[in-house]
């Protein structure tokens, strides 16, 4: 149990570093996927520790969230690429609103 | 014995995810993300959640990764894409993901052929998950379907072509 939570924490940190370090918006979305994966691992570990099905149900909700988030995020990325011809978020800073 | 497979799979997962966020070519990151999804599914199986393991492979490695690959292929339509295709076909790029996958295959064979097929005492069967999902969690299922519908409409709206006056 402790090792699994430690692994989930490590994976969450990797995803967080990816969000903060990378400047390509596609990689930021990938890092968010890693973060969601690590959260699901924590849910599964908790469900397995108590022998209940609730952890896996929360994981399925997380999968639904990830699917919706990825479809919206990729649509936004395609739209950004069409308008500005770049995926660098430093050049997208002028977006106000 | 169970701890050994868990530690090996965890090491594979960590290495694959570090490679995901440190590559500069998105397609290479995709390959490592597939490996990390599969190793995550192995961890779920070791933890006694076979249904979640199957869902992880089906949804992450099967659906979300395909969405990412489609988006990357739509983004790279420039003149440099030919050079990129050529660089992708050189051997040596896919050796890293292949080695990690071979390690995972070894873990899988070890789990299957073990004298005690790993069914931990805390294993939660898919039947229990289904009973709980359509019992006390029915409202959550409805909310999830509404979320997917909102995602569908949002993706359709965002994917429209640019208007002429923009």
Short mmCIF file of C-alpha atoms in Angstrom, two decimals:
data_model
loop_
_atom_site.label_atom_id
_atom_site.label_comp_id
_atom_site.label_asym_id
_atom_site.label_seq_id
_atom_site.Cartn_x
_atom_site.Cartn_y
_atom_site.Cartn_z
CA UNK A 1 0.00 0.00 0.00
CA UNK A 2 2.73 2.46 0.96
CA UNK A 3 4.77 1.58 -2.11
CA UNK A 4 1.78 2.04 -4.40
CA UNK A 5 1.00 5.46 -2.96
CA UNK A 6 4.68 6.37 -3.28
CA UNK A 7 4.57 5.31 -6.94
CA UNK A 8 1.44 7.40 -7.48
CA UNK A 9 3.18 10.39 -5.90
CA UNK A 10 6.25 9.94 -8.10
CA UNK A 11 4.14 9.72 -11.24
CA UNK A 12 2.15 12.79 -10.18
CA UNK A 13 5.41 14.69 -9.69
CA UNK A 14 6.63 13.63 -13.13
CA UNK A 15 3.42 14.92 -14.68
CA UNK A 16 3.60 18.17 -12.69
CA UNK A 17 7.19 18.76 -13.81
CA UNK A 18 6.07 18.13 -17.37
CA UNK A 19 3.29 20.71 -17.09
CA UNK A 20 5.64 23.32 -15.66
CA UNK A 21 8.72 22.70 -17.82
CA UNK A 22 7.43 22.00 -21.31
CA UNK A 23 6.36 24.94 -23.46
CA UNK A 24 4.62 22.90 -26.14
CA UNK A 25 0.90 22.81 -25.41
CA UNK A 26 0.63 19.25 -26.72
CA UNK A 27 3.09 18.07 -24.09
CA UNK A 28 1.18 19.92 -21.41
CA UNK A 29 -1.89 17.89 -22.37
CA UNK A 30 0.20 14.69 -22.26
CA UNK A 31 1.46 15.59 -18.79
CA UNK A 32 -2.12 16.14 -17.65
CA UNK A 33 -2.85 12.61 -18.85
CA UNK A 34 0.03 11.34 -16.73
CA UNK A 35 -1.35 13.20 -13.71
CA UNK A 36 -4.82 11.68 -14.24
CA UNK A 37 -3.21 8.24 -14.56
CA UNK A 38 -1.39 8.60 -11.24
CA UNK A 39 -4.60 9.74 -9.55
CA UNK A 40 -6.36 6.66 -10.88
CA UNK A 41 -3.57 4.51 -9.49
CA UNK A 42 -4.14 6.02 -6.05
CA UNK A 43 -7.89 5.27 -6.33
CA UNK A 44 -7.22 1.67 -7.37
CA UNK A 45 -4.74 1.21 -4.54
CA UNK A 46 -7.22 2.50 -1.99
CA UNK A 47 -9.98 0.28 -3.37
CA UNK A 48 -7.70 -2.75 -3.29
CA UNK A 49 -6.60 -2.01 0.25
CA UNK A 50 -10.13 -2.13 1.60
CA UNK A 51 -11.38 -4.73 -0.86
CA UNK A 52 -14.18 -2.50 -2.08
CA UNK A 53 -15.34 -1.81 -5.64
CA UNK A 54 -15.58 1.95 -5.09
CA UNK A 55 -12.00 2.56 -6.12
CA UNK A 56 -12.51 1.01 -9.53
CA UNK A 57 -15.75 2.96 -10.00
CA UNK A 58 -13.91 6.19 -9.26
CA UNK A 59 -11.29 5.09 -11.78
CA UNK A 60 -14.00 4.66 -14.40
CA UNK A 61 -15.28 8.16 -13.66
CA UNK A 62 -11.70 9.36 -14.07
CA UNK A 63 -11.49 7.61 -17.45
CA UNK A 64 -14.66 9.39 -18.55
CA UNK A 65 -13.20 12.70 -17.43
CA UNK A 66 -9.94 11.99 -19.25
CA UNK A 67 -11.72 11.12 -22.49
CA UNK A 68 -13.83 14.28 -22.43
CA UNK A 69 -10.84 16.42 -21.46
CA UNK A 70 -8.65 15.01 -24.24
CA UNK A 71 -11.28 15.54 -26.93
CA UNK A 72 -11.86 19.15 -25.90
CA UNK A 73 -8.15 19.82 -25.43
CA UNK A 74 -7.17 18.39 -28.80
CA UNK A 75 -9.92 20.41 -30.47
CA UNK A 76 -8.50 23.54 -28.83
CA UNK A 77 -4.98 22.61 -29.93
CA UNK A 78 -6.08 22.15 -33.54
CA UNK A 79 -7.88 25.49 -33.44
CA UNK A 80 -4.82 27.25 -31.94
CA UNK A 81 -2.59 25.71 -34.59
CA UNK A 82 -4.94 26.90 -37.34
CA UNK A 83 -5.07 30.46 -36.06
CA UNK A 84 -1.51 31.09 -34.87
CA UNK A 85 0.53 28.39 -36.68
CA UNK A 86 2.36 27.57 -33.46
CA UNK A 87 1.95 25.46 -30.36
CA UNK A 88 4.33 27.47 -28.16
CA UNK A 89 2.40 28.86 -25.22
CA UNK A 90 4.89 31.71 -24.74
CA UNK A 91 3.80 33.18 -28.05
CA UNK A 92 0.15 32.78 -27.10
CA UNK A 93 0.46 35.11 -24.14
CA UNK A 94 -1.36 37.97 -25.79
CA UNK A 95 -4.63 36.08 -25.43
CA UNK A 96 -6.68 38.27 -23.09
CA UNK A 97 -10.08 37.46 -21.82
CA UNK B 1 7.18 -12.76 -5.54
CA UNK B 2 4.33 -10.36 -5.99
CA UNK B 3 6.51 -7.55 -4.70
CA UNK B 4 9.18 -8.34 -7.28
CA UNK B 5 6.80 -8.04 -10.21
CA UNK B 6 5.37 -4.86 -8.71
CA UNK B 7 8.76 -3.20 -8.33
CA UNK B 8 9.88 -4.19 -11.82
CA UNK B 9 6.66 -2.86 -13.37
CA UNK B 10 6.90 0.33 -11.32
CA UNK B 11 10.43 0.93 -12.60
CA UNK B 12 9.22 0.43 -16.17
CA UNK B 13 6.35 2.86 -15.59
CA UNK B 14 8.58 5.57 -14.12
CA UNK B 15 11.17 5.26 -16.89
CA UNK B 16 8.48 5.34 -19.59
CA UNK B 17 6.78 8.41 -18.14
CA UNK B 18 10.05 10.31 -17.73
CA UNK B 19 10.75 9.53 -21.38
CA UNK B 20 7.26 10.77 -22.30
CA UNK B 21 7.85 14.26 -20.94
CA UNK B 22 11.48 14.51 -22.06
CA UNK B 23 11.22 13.65 -25.76
CA UNK B 24 11.11 16.42 -28.34
CA UNK B 25 9.35 14.43 -31.07
CA UNK B 26 5.67 13.89 -30.18
CA UNK B 27 5.51 10.49 -31.91
CA UNK B 28 8.30 9.16 -29.70
CA UNK B 29 6.39 10.36 -26.66
CA UNK B 30 3.34 8.50 -27.96
CA UNK B 31 5.26 5.22 -28.09
CA UNK B 32 6.45 5.67 -24.52
CA UNK B 33 2.94 6.64 -23.42
CA UNK B 34 1.61 3.35 -24.83
CA UNK B 35 4.24 1.48 -22.83
CA UNK B 36 3.39 3.40 -19.67
CA UNK B 37 -0.33 2.67 -20.11
CA UNK B 38 0.33 -1.04 -20.49
CA UNK B 39 2.61 -1.15 -17.46
CA UNK B 40 0.00 0.77 -15.49
CA UNK B 41 -2.52 -1.93 -16.47
CA UNK B 42 -0.11 -4.61 -15.20
CA UNK B 43 0.14 -2.75 -11.89
CA UNK B 44 -3.66 -2.65 -11.65
CA UNK B 45 -3.77 -6.39 -12.28
CA UNK B 46 -1.18 -7.05 -9.58
CA UNK B 47 -3.20 -4.90 -7.17
CA UNK B 48 -6.25 -7.09 -7.79
CA UNK B 49 -8.30 -4.92 -10.14
CA UNK B 50 -8.51 -6.88 -13.43
CA UNK B 51 -11.48 -4.89 -14.74
CA UNK B 52 -9.63 -1.59 -14.30
CA UNK B 53 -6.60 -3.12 -16.01
CA UNK B 54 -8.68 -4.04 -19.06
CA UNK B 55 -10.26 -0.57 -19.10
CA UNK B 56 -6.84 1.07 -18.89
CA UNK B 57 -5.65 -0.73 -22.00
CA UNK B 58 -8.92 -0.28 -23.89
CA UNK B 59 -9.47 3.39 -23.15
CA UNK B 60 -5.97 4.80 -22.69
CA UNK B 61 -3.87 2.75 -25.09
CA UNK B 62 -6.77 2.18 -27.44
CA UNK B 63 -8.81 5.36 -27.63
CA UNK B 64 -7.02 8.34 -26.09
CA UNK B 65 -3.69 7.50 -27.73
CA UNK B 66 -5.40 7.21 -31.11
CA UNK B 67 -6.88 10.68 -30.57
CA UNK B 68 -3.43 12.05 -29.82
CA UNK B 69 -1.89 10.37 -32.86
CA UNK B 70 -4.66 11.76 -35.10
CA UNK B 71 -4.06 15.25 -33.75
CA UNK B 72 -0.30 14.98 -34.27
CA UNK B 73 -0.76 13.74 -37.81
CA UNK B 74 -3.12 16.65 -38.53
CA UNK B 75 -0.64 19.15 -37.11
CA UNK B 76 2.36 17.95 -39.13
CA UNK B 77 1.26 18.64 -42.68
CA UNK B 78 4.18 20.85 -43.62
CA UNK B 79 7.04 20.25 -45.99
CA UNK B 80 9.21 18.94 -43.18
CA UNK B 81 6.90 15.98 -42.65
CA UNK B 82 8.69 13.93 -45.29
CA UNK B 83 11.98 14.34 -43.47
CA UNK B 84 10.24 13.48 -40.26
CA UNK B 85 8.75 10.30 -41.71
CA UNK B 86 12.20 9.31 -42.89
CA UNK B 87 13.69 9.90 -39.46
CA UNK B 88 10.89 7.88 -37.87
CA UNK B 89 11.70 4.85 -39.98
CA UNK B 90 15.31 4.64 -38.84
CA UNK B 91 15.88 1.77 -36.45
CA UNK B 92 17.01 2.66 -32.97
CA UNK B 93 14.17 4.98 -32.09
CA UNK B 94 11.78 2.22 -31.19
CA UNK B 95 14.37 0.11 -29.35
CA UNK B 96 13.66 1.87 -26.05
CA UNK B 97 9.89 1.23 -26.04
CA UNK B 98 10.51 -2.28 -27.37
CA UNK B 99 12.87 -3.13 -24.50
CA UNK B 100 10.40 -1.81 -21.93
CA UNK B 101 7.62 -3.83 -23.61
CA UNK B 102 9.76 -6.97 -23.50
CA UNK B 103 10.25 -6.47 -19.77
CA UNK B 104 6.48 -6.15 -19.38
CA UNK B 105 5.99 -9.29 -21.47
CA UNK B 106 8.35 -11.14 -19.14
CA UNK B 107 6.36 -9.94 -16.14
CA UNK B 108 3.14 -11.08 -17.83
CA UNK B 109 4.54 -14.53 -18.57
CA UNK B 110 5.80 -14.77 -15.01
CA UNK B 111 2.34 -13.92 -13.66
CA UNK B 112 0.55 -16.36 -15.97
CA UNK B 113 2.88 -19.32 -15.59
CA UNK B 114 3.40 -18.89 -11.86
CA UNK B 115 2.48 -21.88 -9.76
CA UNK B 116 0.00 -19.74 -7.84
CA UNK B 117 -1.98 -17.72 -10.39
CA UNK B 118 -2.11 -14.32 -8.86
CA UNK B 119 -5.55 -13.89 -7.42
CA UNK B 120 -4.94 -11.84 -4.32
CA UNK B 121 -7.34 -12.07 -1.43
CA UNK B 122 -8.28 -8.45 -2.00
CA UNK B 123 -9.18 -8.97 -5.65
CA UNK B 124 -12.35 -7.17 -6.70
CA UNK B 125 -14.14 -9.00 -9.49
CA UNK B 126 -15.83 -7.21 -12.40
CA UNK B 127 -19.18 -8.49 -11.14
CA UNK B 128 -18.85 -6.59 -7.88
CA UNK B 129 -17.84 -3.47 -9.81
CA UNK B 130 -20.89 -3.78 -12.06
CA UNK B 131 -23.28 -4.35 -9.18
CA UNK B 132 -21.94 -1.30 -7.35
CA UNK B 133 -21.86 0.77 -10.55
CA UNK B 134 -25.51 0.26 -11.39
CA UNK B 135 -26.64 0.25 -7.78
CA UNK B 136 -25.55 3.10 -5.52
CA UNK B 137 -23.52 4.83 -8.25
CA UNK B 138 -26.28 5.10 -10.86
CA UNK B 139 -26.37 8.88 -10.59
CA UNK B 140 -22.62 9.00 -11.25
CA UNK B 141 -23.13 6.97 -14.43
CA UNK B 142 -25.76 9.46 -15.61
CA UNK B 143 -23.47 12.37 -14.83
CA UNK B 144 -20.65 10.64 -16.72
CA UNK B 145 -22.86 10.23 -19.77
CA UNK B 146 -23.79 13.91 -19.63
CA UNK B 147 -20.09 14.80 -19.37
CA UNK B 148 -19.31 12.72 -22.44
CA UNK B 149 -22.17 14.39 -24.31
CA UNK B 150 -20.80 17.81 -23.37
CA UNK B 151 -17.35 16.72 -24.54
CA UNK B 152 -18.79 15.52 -27.85
CA UNK B 153 -20.60 18.80 -28.51
CA UNK B 154 -17.60 20.84 -27.44
CA UNK B 155 -15.21 18.91 -29.67
CA UNK B 156 -17.61 19.27 -32.61
CA UNK B 157 -17.85 23.01 -32.02
CA UNK B 158 -14.09 23.46 -31.67
CA UNK B 159 -13.30 21.33 -34.70
CA UNK B 160 -15.23 23.50 -37.14
CA UNK B 161 -13.30 25.22 -39.94
CA UNK B 162 -12.35 28.84 -39.58
CA UNK B 163 -14.89 31.42 -40.60
CA UNK B 164 -14.07 33.59 -43.58
CA UNK B 165 -14.17 36.90 -41.72
CA UNK B 166 -11.59 35.83 -39.14
#
